[in-house]
Structure formats: structure tokens, C-alpha cells
Short mmCIF file of C-alpha atoms and ligand atoms in Angstrom, two decimals:
data_model
loop_
_atom_site.label_atom_id
_atom_site.label_comp_id
_atom_site.label_asym_id
_atom_site.label_seq_id
_atom_site.Cartn_x
_atom_site.Cartn_y
_atom_site.Cartn_z
CA MET A 1 7.58 140.86 171.29
CA MET A 2 8.29 142.70 168.04
CA THR A 3 8.21 140.41 165.03
CA ARG A 4 11.01 140.22 162.46
CA GLU A 5 8.70 142.02 160.02
CA GLN A 6 8.19 144.88 162.47
CA ILE A 7 11.94 145.16 163.07
CA ASP A 8 12.64 145.04 159.34
CA ALA A 9 10.13 147.88 158.85
CA VAL A 10 12.13 150.04 161.26
CA LEU A 11 15.38 149.13 159.49
CA ALA A 12 13.78 150.06 156.18
CA VAL A 13 12.90 153.51 157.51
CA ILE A 14 16.48 154.01 158.70
CA THR A 15 18.10 152.92 155.44
CA SER A 16 15.56 154.86 153.36
CA GLN A 17 17.52 158.07 153.96
CA GLU A 18 20.61 156.62 152.25
CA LYS A 19 21.02 158.08 148.78
CA ALA A 20 22.07 155.72 146.02
CA GLY A 21 25.50 156.56 144.67
CA GLN A 22 26.39 158.58 147.75
CA GLY A 23 28.47 157.51 150.71
CA ASN A 24 30.44 154.29 150.73
CA GLU A 25 28.78 151.05 149.61
CA ARG A 26 30.95 148.86 151.83
CA VAL A 27 30.21 150.95 154.92
CA LYS A 28 26.50 150.87 154.11
CA GLU A 29 26.53 147.09 153.65
CA ILE A 30 28.40 146.34 156.89
CA THR A 31 26.66 148.95 159.05
CA ASN A 32 23.19 147.91 157.95
CA ARG A 33 23.94 144.23 158.52
CA LEU A 34 25.34 144.88 162.00
CA LEU A 35 22.36 147.12 162.88
CA LYS A 36 19.97 144.41 161.75
CA ASP A 37 21.73 141.76 163.83
CA LEU A 38 21.78 144.16 166.79
CA PHE A 39 18.10 145.05 166.58
CA TYR A 40 17.16 141.37 166.33
CA ALA A 41 19.30 140.65 169.41
CA MET A 42 17.80 143.60 171.30
CA VAL A 43 14.34 142.19 170.74
CA ASP A 44 15.20 138.49 171.23
CA LEU A 45 17.13 139.15 174.45
CA ASN A 46 14.92 142.04 175.60
CA ILE A 47 17.94 144.30 175.97
CA THR A 48 16.78 147.32 177.96
CA SER A 49 17.58 150.97 177.33
CA GLU A 50 19.49 150.87 180.63
CA GLU A 51 21.68 148.10 179.21
CA MET A 52 22.14 149.87 175.87
CA TRP A 53 23.34 153.08 177.51
CA HIS A 54 25.59 151.07 179.78
CA ALA A 55 27.06 149.50 176.64
CA ALA A 56 27.67 152.97 175.17
CA ASP A 57 29.55 153.96 178.31
CA TYR A 58 31.55 150.74 178.24
CA LEU A 59 32.56 151.23 174.61
CA LYS A 60 33.56 154.81 175.41
CA THR A 61 35.83 153.58 178.20
CA VAL A 62 37.43 150.93 175.99
CA GLY A 63 38.34 153.67 173.52
CA GLN A 64 39.48 156.17 176.14
CA ASN A 65 41.81 153.54 177.61
CA ASN A 66 43.09 152.51 174.17
CA GLU A 67 41.93 148.97 174.92
CA TRP A 68 40.31 148.02 171.63
CA GLY A 69 43.27 145.84 170.65
CA LEU A 70 43.16 144.08 173.99
CA LEU A 71 39.40 143.56 173.85
CA PHE A 72 39.57 142.22 170.27
CA ALA A 73 42.13 139.70 171.54
CA GLY A 74 40.10 138.70 174.60
CA LEU A 75 36.81 138.33 172.76
CA GLY A 76 38.47 136.03 170.22
CA ILE A 77 37.86 138.51 167.38
CA GLU A 78 41.56 138.68 166.49
CA LYS A 79 41.79 134.88 166.58
CA PHE A 80 38.72 134.65 164.33
CA MET A 81 40.33 136.97 161.79
CA ASP A 82 43.23 134.48 161.70
CA ASP A 83 40.79 131.58 161.33
CA MET A 84 39.14 133.30 158.37
CA MET A 85 42.51 133.88 156.68
CA ASP A 86 43.57 130.28 157.43
CA HIS A 87 40.33 129.06 155.91
CA GLU A 88 40.83 131.21 152.83
CA ASP A 89 44.39 129.85 152.44
CA GLN A 90 43.16 126.28 152.80
CA GLU A 91 40.51 126.80 150.13
CA ALA A 92 43.16 128.24 147.82
CA GLY A 93 45.45 125.27 148.51
CA LEU A 94 48.06 127.46 150.19
CA ASN A 95 50.13 126.00 153.00
CA ASN A 96 51.70 128.59 155.27
CA VAL A 97 54.04 125.95 156.80
CA THR A 98 54.68 128.19 159.82
CA PRO A 99 51.22 128.97 161.19
CA ARG A 100 50.14 132.55 161.66
CA THR A 101 48.80 133.64 164.99
CA ILE A 102 47.62 136.95 166.38
CA GLU A 103 49.79 140.07 166.68
CA GLY A 104 48.20 141.34 169.87
CA PRO A 105 48.11 145.01 170.85
CA LEU A 106 51.66 145.51 172.11
CA TYR A 107 53.92 145.72 169.08
CA VAL A 108 56.11 148.80 168.68
CA ALA A 109 57.63 149.63 165.30
CA GLY A 110 61.23 150.66 164.79
CA SER A 111 63.09 148.36 167.18
CA PRO A 112 66.92 148.28 166.95
CA GLU A 113 68.21 146.19 164.06
CA THR A 114 71.25 143.90 163.99
CA GLU A 115 72.47 141.19 161.62
CA SER A 116 71.80 137.52 162.34
CA TYR A 117 72.14 137.87 166.10
CA ALA A 118 70.56 140.04 168.77
CA GLU A 119 70.49 140.46 172.52
CA LEU A 120 66.98 141.49 173.46
CA GLU A 121 67.65 142.94 176.91
CA ASN A 122 68.71 146.54 177.26
CA ASN A 123 70.03 145.71 180.71
CA PRO A 124 70.47 142.01 181.61
CA GLU A 125 70.63 142.92 185.30
CA GLU A 126 66.91 143.79 185.21
CA ASN A 127 65.82 140.23 184.43
CA ARG A 128 67.78 138.30 187.02
CA ASN A 129 64.71 136.35 188.14
CA LEU A 130 64.18 134.80 184.73
CA GLU A 131 65.96 131.94 182.98
CA ARG A 132 68.57 132.83 180.38
CA PHE A 133 67.16 131.84 176.98
CA TYR A 134 68.79 131.35 173.59
CA MET A 135 66.62 130.80 170.56
CA GLU A 136 67.86 130.09 167.07
CA GLY A 137 66.84 128.76 163.70
CA THR A 138 66.31 129.81 160.13
CA VAL A 139 64.14 131.98 157.92
CA LYS A 140 63.56 130.08 154.70
CA ASP A 141 61.14 129.93 151.80
CA VAL A 142 58.94 126.90 151.07
CA ASP A 143 61.70 125.37 148.92
CA GLY A 144 64.10 125.48 151.85
CA ASN A 145 66.19 128.37 150.54
CA PRO A 146 67.39 131.01 153.02
CA VAL A 147 65.60 134.34 152.59
CA GLU A 148 68.53 136.72 152.67
CA GLY A 149 67.47 140.22 153.69
CA ALA A 150 64.36 139.09 155.57
CA LEU A 151 63.65 140.94 158.80
CA LEU A 152 62.71 139.00 161.93
CA GLU A 153 61.14 141.29 164.53
CA VAL A 154 60.79 139.85 168.02
CA TRP A 155 59.15 141.20 171.17
CA HIS A 156 58.12 139.89 174.56
CA CYS A 157 57.34 141.02 178.11
CA ASN A 158 59.64 141.42 181.11
CA GLU A 159 59.55 139.56 184.42
CA HIS A 160 56.42 141.47 185.46
CA GLY A 161 54.54 140.54 182.30
CA MET A 162 54.92 144.10 181.06
CA TYR A 163 55.96 145.31 177.60
CA SER A 164 58.35 148.21 177.11
CA TYR A 165 56.84 151.43 175.69
CA PHE A 166 53.44 150.60 177.22
CA ASP A 167 55.25 150.13 180.54
CA THR A 168 57.12 153.41 180.80
CA SER A 169 59.33 152.12 183.62
CA GLN A 170 61.32 150.13 181.06
CA SER A 171 63.89 151.68 178.77
CA GLU A 172 63.06 152.22 175.11
CA TYR A 173 62.78 149.02 173.04
CA ASN A 174 63.70 146.78 175.95
CA LEU A 175 63.01 143.17 174.88
CA ARG A 176 62.25 144.34 171.32
CA ARG A 177 64.68 143.77 168.47
CA ALA A 178 64.85 143.33 164.71
CA ILE A 179 67.23 140.75 163.20
CA ARG A 180 68.29 141.06 159.57
CA ILE A 181 68.78 137.64 157.99
CA GLY A 182 71.98 136.96 156.07
CA ALA A 183 72.83 134.61 153.21
CA ASP A 184 72.87 131.58 155.54
CA GLY A 185 69.24 132.20 156.56
CA LYS A 186 70.14 131.91 160.23
CA TYR A 187 69.05 133.92 163.22
CA LYS A 188 69.88 133.65 166.88
CA PHE A 189 68.98 135.73 169.90
CA LYS A 190 69.79 135.88 173.56
CA THR A 191 67.11 136.86 176.02
CA VAL A 192 65.25 135.51 179.06
CA VAL A 193 62.27 133.14 179.19
CA PRO A 194 59.32 135.52 179.66
CA PRO A 195 56.46 134.80 182.06
CA GLY A 196 52.79 134.99 181.08
CA TYR A 197 50.76 138.16 180.69
CA SER A 198 47.61 139.30 182.46
CA CYS A 199 45.25 142.11 181.51
CA PRO A 200 45.74 145.16 183.72
CA PRO A 201 43.55 144.56 186.79
CA GLY A 202 40.48 146.79 186.67
CA SER A 203 40.87 147.50 182.96
CA ALA A 204 37.73 147.46 180.82
CA THR A 205 38.92 144.20 179.23
CA ASP A 206 39.64 142.62 182.60
CA LYS A 207 36.15 143.58 183.79
CA MET A 208 34.61 142.01 180.70
CA MET A 209 36.56 138.79 181.25
CA THR A 210 35.34 138.64 184.84
CA LEU A 211 31.73 139.21 183.77
CA LEU A 212 32.12 136.38 181.27
CA GLY A 213 33.39 134.09 184.02
CA ARG A 214 36.81 134.00 182.37
CA HIS A 215 40.41 134.85 183.22
CA GLY A 216 42.37 137.52 181.36
CA SER A 217 45.76 135.81 181.17
CA ARG A 218 48.05 134.54 178.45
CA PRO A 219 50.60 131.76 178.69
CA ALA A 220 54.25 132.79 178.26
CA HIS A 221 54.92 133.67 174.63
CA ILE A 222 57.25 135.52 172.26
CA HIS A 223 55.95 137.51 169.29
CA PHE A 224 57.39 137.65 165.77
CA PHE A 225 56.93 139.43 162.49
CA VAL A 226 58.82 138.03 159.53
CA THR A 227 58.92 140.31 156.50
CA ALA A 228 60.79 140.24 153.19
CA PRO A 229 60.14 141.91 149.84
CA GLY A 230 57.91 139.71 147.70
CA TYR A 231 56.82 137.57 150.63
CA ARG A 232 53.67 137.60 152.67
CA LYS A 233 54.23 139.08 156.10
CA LEU A 234 54.16 136.36 158.74
CA THR A 235 52.70 137.34 162.12
CA THR A 236 53.24 134.64 164.69
CA GLN A 237 54.31 133.69 168.22
CA ILE A 238 55.90 130.81 170.04
CA ASN A 239 54.64 129.59 173.37
CA ILE A 240 56.85 128.44 176.21
CA GLU A 241 56.10 124.76 176.72
CA GLY A 242 55.00 123.70 180.17
CA ASP A 243 53.07 126.90 180.93
CA PRO A 244 49.90 125.84 182.77
CA LEU A 245 47.77 128.13 180.55
CA ILE A 246 49.35 126.97 177.30
CA PHE A 247 46.05 125.85 175.77
CA GLU A 248 43.93 128.20 177.86
CA ASP A 249 45.10 131.50 176.42
CA PHE A 250 42.56 134.28 176.94
CA ALA A 251 43.49 135.43 173.41
CA PHE A 252 43.33 131.92 171.86
CA ALA A 253 46.69 132.22 170.08
CA THR A 254 48.35 128.88 170.92
CA LYS A 255 48.89 126.42 168.08
CA ALA A 256 50.56 123.03 168.53
CA ASP A 257 53.19 123.80 165.85
CA LEU A 258 54.15 126.98 167.71
CA VAL A 259 55.35 125.25 170.88
CA PRO A 260 59.01 124.38 170.30
CA LYS A 261 60.91 121.99 172.53
CA ILE A 262 62.98 123.79 175.13
CA THR A 263 66.09 122.13 176.53
CA ARG A 264 67.80 123.14 179.77
CA HIS A 265 71.58 123.30 180.16
CA SER A 266 73.85 123.74 183.15
CA ALA A 267 76.39 126.52 183.59
CA GLU A 268 79.13 123.98 182.81
CA GLU A 269 77.39 123.09 179.55
CA ALA A 270 77.01 126.78 178.79
CA VAL A 271 80.78 127.25 178.98
CA ALA A 272 81.43 124.08 176.98
CA ASN A 273 78.86 125.03 174.30
CA GLY A 274 79.86 128.66 174.00
CA TYR A 275 76.64 130.05 175.53
CA GLY A 276 78.18 132.27 178.19
CA ASP A 277 78.71 131.08 181.74
CA GLU A 278 75.23 130.72 183.23
CA ALA A 279 72.66 127.93 183.02
CA TYR A 280 70.34 128.47 180.09
CA ALA A 281 67.27 127.29 178.23
CA HIS A 282 67.54 126.75 174.50
CA SER A 283 65.18 126.28 171.62
CA PHE A 284 65.35 125.79 167.87
CA PHE A 285 62.57 127.20 165.74
CA ASN A 286 62.49 127.62 161.98
CA PHE A 287 60.33 130.16 160.17
CA THR A 288 59.07 129.51 156.67
CA ILE A 289 57.61 132.40 154.70
CA VAL A 290 55.54 132.15 151.54
CA LYS A 291 55.50 134.26 148.41
CA GLU A 292 53.00 137.07 148.23
CA GLU A 293 49.87 135.90 146.44
CA ALA A 294 48.06 138.19 144.07
CA ILE A 295 44.70 136.65 144.99
CA HIS A 296 45.35 137.16 148.65
CA ASP A 297 46.09 139.83 151.13
CA ASN A 298 49.81 139.99 151.79
CA GLY A 299 49.57 139.39 155.52
CA GLU A 300 49.70 143.08 156.36
CA ASN A 301 46.96 145.17 157.89
CA HIS A 302 47.09 148.83 158.74
CA ARG A 303 45.92 148.89 162.34
CA THR A 304 47.44 151.78 164.25
CA ARG A 305 50.73 150.74 165.81
CA ALA A 306 52.98 152.46 168.30
CA LEU A 307 56.35 153.86 167.25
CA ALA A 308 58.84 154.84 169.91
CA SER A 309 60.73 158.09 169.43
C1 LIG B 1 49.65 140.36 175.03
O1 LIG B 1 50.95 140.27 175.33
C2 LIG B 1 49.24 139.78 173.91
O2 LIG B 1 50.16 139.15 173.19
C3 LIG B 1 47.91 139.82 173.55
C4 LIG B 1 47.44 139.12 172.34
C5 LIG B 1 46.99 140.47 174.32
C6 LIG B 1 47.43 141.08 175.46
C7 LIG B 1 48.75 141.03 175.81
FE1 LIG B 2 52.11 139.37 173.99
#
């Protein structure tokens, strides 16, 4: 087996062509570290050329299918990015109050905006098999003051676990809305309780999960972005309590503080409470956002995101 010294000698030959002051120092640093770790692994695990070329083909397919976001989620890479940011916040003594959790690959920018209240379904008749769901709460700062002008973006899947835009059978921005927060800090939306999500069967990510002896499913969840000028962008989700996969998410996004209580109400209660005339589920959830910190990233990253027409 090649020794570390022999591997390092090869790495030295490869990096010797890099000219000081040329190229990008950060790219050099990261690429060379990853190459070193890869070469060590190739030797330690006796990775064959057959396996390396298979890997190249696999990576090609992941890109061709636009699955990198899904694979990052499934391999726990997106979760680990959150863990690193959480750790950094902890070390800086910053408390996010409302925990962050992963964005996932299925956000679409530009969803229809309304004030304080939104109905997420384009056509309520399409989701007849799901429970009616009302969710409400506040968007406040750490001092408990409403953040007037904040934008709460919300998105979730339909009864087939599919997200509009990526699922072209749904109408544009179905189950995607943006709620502008008023002076009272309150938001409320009407939707349906979504089911869980599973990776497309046969997708590159699904195949990887199978090879790892894992499943490729997420418990039922609803995604949120909360943004406001001067505040750090909050990327988070809530999970639907009672889902059998709630703490077995293939993307590792569940956090105990992101599982609000859900209460069920009869049609009679709906009428009495002013929630329409059908039985419904209801949940309160409050978002707290924190001021942008100069020493920190502001919660935004510039991954490529979809934008419907
Ligand atoms: C999803 O809906 C999702 O939220 C993630 C993280 C990955 C795949 C599908
Ligand atoms: Fe999702």
C-alpha cells in the first residue's frame, strides 16, 4: 500500500504547477485539501479505477438531473452547514430563538404576496384528501416587538408529496405564498396539512439512499423564509407532529422546537370559531428574527433558486 509520504509526493507534484499570486487562493486551499483527503481514501480503501470512473458517471448524472440540492440534503451536507452556523452562533453568544433548519431544493422565488393573511391553495378542490389547516402566529424581534414589513414566505407539497413548479401538473405557485407582516406582527394562513415527501423513485439520490441502506423520505413539513431589512434571514420549517418519520428525516431537518402542537376541531367548532364550515387542524407558531450581525453571515446564501415566470 502507498505510504502517506508517497501520496504526499504525488500531491506535491500536482500542486507544483500552481503559480504563486495567480488563480484564487481559496480555491487552491479547498481543492488541494479535498484532493489530499480523496487520495488518502483511495489508498486506504483501495478504491479501484472502475469505482472512480463509476463515481464520475454518478456525479455527471446528479448534475444532469439537477439533483445536487437533493443529494446535499440526503447526505446530511445541508444539515451540517446548519450545524456549523449554529455552532458559530453559540460561540458568539447569539441565540436565534427560532431555530434555523435547511431550505431544501424546492423553493421558488416570487410567490404571490398578500398582507397578514394568505390562502396557499390555488384551487382548494385539488386537495380534498387532506385536512384543512390554519396556522397563525407572529413575527417578532428578540425584544418581542412586531417586525412590521417583514416577509414570511411559505411553501409545501401537495397531496402527492409534490411541489409546484417542479411538478408541472400543478398551477403556478400552488401552495407557495408570501405574507407581508403588518404593525401587529401577526400572520395567518389557510392551507391543508401536507403529507411527507419521498425522493423520486429511481433518481440518483434515491439510488444512493438505497445503496446506503437508507430510505429517501421526509416527514410532513412546511418551509419558511422570514426576511426583513436589517435582520438576518431565517430559513426554517415546521414538522407536522405525529408523522411516523418525524425524527427519521432523510434530510435531518427536524428540531424539537419546530414541532408545534396541532389541535383538531369539528365542523361545528369551525363555524363557531369563524374558520369556515369544515373540520380543521390548527396550530400556533411564532417566529423570532434576530438583527443582522456584522461578524456573521446574514443568513443568506446565493445558491441558484428557481423563479417562476
Ligand atoms: C423536500 O421537500 C425537502 O424539503 C428537502 C430538504 C429535500 C427534498 C424534498
Ligand atoms: Fe420540503
